[in-house]
Amino acid sequence: DMFAGIGYWSLLLARNGHTVIASDWNPDAVRALKRGCELNQVTVDVREGDCLKASVKGVNRIICGLIPTSEFAWEKAGNSLSNAGGWIHIHENVKEDEQGIIERKISASLRACGWNVRI
């Protein structure tokens, strides 16, 4: 979870048995996420700092849940996936009539990383 915040996605995934690495640069959010892990009795590898500088490779699912855009992180996300591929969940604020434009931007960014893309 590249922009984990207080962990709304991280906690859900961990609660459902997934191994989770969660990163956020806001120390208050990191503290809240750690507390949420304790209260929910789940384990999450919580990392405070810039997720773009983290060395994470070989994962099969990445959440780019930064609003209004996580575009600056798409390439890092694509390069962090396992060689077998995986899923990148991209959250964006998009006007209804601009959905196709965003889909093409996402596809182009990840294809530049050498990935086949299906949206």
C-alpha positions as MATLAB code, in Angstrom:
seq = 'DMFAGIGYWSLLLARNGHTVIASDWNPDAVRALKRGCELNQVTVDVREGDCLKASVKGVNRIICGLIPTSEFAWEKAGNSLSNAGGWIHIHENVKEDEQGIIERKISASLRACGWNVRI';
ca = [
       0.000    0.000    0.000;
       2.042    2.917   -1.331;
       0.065    5.729    0.319;
      -1.378    3.833    3.265;
      -2.575    6.693    5.434;
      -4.335    5.245    8.461;
      -4.555    1.881    6.735;
      -8.090    1.490    5.492;
      -6.883   -0.809    2.665;
      -3.906   -2.277    4.521;
      -5.968   -3.369    7.506;
      -8.635   -4.946    5.320;
      -6.080   -6.926    3.316;
      -4.165   -8.030    6.422;
      -7.407   -9.034    8.124;
      -8.121  -11.267    5.116;
      -4.775  -13.046    5.418;
      -2.632  -11.105    2.966;
       0.960  -10.098    3.654;
       0.984   -6.296    3.578;
       3.720   -3.685    3.283;
       2.304   -0.223    3.975;
       4.087    3.079    3.502;
       3.182    6.652    4.364;
       5.189    9.808    4.900;
       2.844   11.280    7.522;
       4.046   10.257   11.007;
       0.561   10.765   12.495;
      -0.949    8.422    9.907;
       1.799    5.860   10.543;
       1.082    5.934   14.289;
      -2.647    5.528   13.616;
      -1.984    2.611   11.257;
       0.198    0.869   13.836;
      -2.534    1.384   16.440;
      -5.102    0.018   13.992;
      -2.957   -3.090   13.558;
      -2.905   -3.602   17.326;
      -6.649   -3.099   17.699;
      -7.433   -5.415   14.782;
      -4.793   -7.948   15.825;
      -3.153   -8.025   12.396;
       0.424   -7.765   11.195;
       1.400   -5.112    8.651;
       4.964   -4.148    7.740;
       4.486   -0.396    8.318;
       7.160    1.877    6.853;
       7.336    5.595    7.498;
       8.777    7.579    4.625;
       8.607    8.191    0.913;
       7.344    5.057   -0.822;
       9.091    6.141   -4.027;
      12.437    5.690   -2.271;
      11.577    2.304   -0.767;
      13.081   -0.822   -2.249;
      10.152   -3.176   -2.719;
      10.252   -5.797   -5.471;
       8.345   -8.910   -6.338;
       4.909   -8.053   -4.992;
       1.711   -9.149   -6.710;
      -0.629   -6.331   -5.706;
      -0.042   -2.618   -5.250;
      -2.472    0.018   -4.053;
      -1.898    3.558   -5.304;
      -4.636    5.143   -3.226;
      -3.573    8.773   -3.320;
      -6.235   11.288   -4.276;
      -6.477   13.336   -6.434;
      -3.733   11.492   -8.336;
      -0.976    8.952   -7.898;
       0.324    9.375  -11.438;
       3.839   10.190  -10.265;
       3.997    6.723   -8.624;
       2.711    4.518  -11.462;
       6.151    3.718  -12.844;
       7.477    2.817   -9.378;
       4.430    0.617   -8.846;
       4.952   -1.162  -12.165;
       8.620   -1.747  -11.428;
       7.780   -3.195   -8.001;
       5.596   -6.004   -9.324;
       6.847   -9.569   -9.474;
       8.129  -10.906  -12.801;
       4.869  -12.832  -13.106;
       2.918   -9.557  -13.002;
       0.103   -8.586  -10.715;
      -2.476   -5.949   -9.970;
      -2.093   -2.219   -9.468;
      -5.130   -0.523   -7.950;
      -5.041    3.098   -9.037;
      -7.312    5.640   -7.394;
      -7.845    8.871   -9.326;
     -10.244   11.773   -9.364;
     -11.562   11.613  -12.930;
     -14.356   13.451  -14.658;
     -16.718   11.025  -16.327;
     -15.929   12.312  -19.822;
     -12.150   11.971  -19.175;
     -12.089    8.303  -18.161;
     -10.648    7.165  -21.500;
      -7.859    9.743  -21.272;
      -6.790    8.479  -17.838;
      -6.984    4.847  -18.964;
      -4.629    5.643  -21.867;
      -2.218    7.501  -19.554;
      -2.117    4.578  -17.136;
      -1.602    2.087  -19.962;
       1.200    4.125  -21.532;
       2.993    4.587  -18.211;
       2.938    0.880  -17.357;
       3.747   -0.248  -20.898;
       6.847    1.950  -20.638;
       7.873   -0.358  -17.774;
       7.535   -3.320  -20.138;
       4.181   -4.586  -18.854;
       1.164   -5.818  -20.750;
      -1.780   -3.809  -19.471;
      -5.463   -4.621  -19.152;
      -7.858   -2.062  -17.724;
];
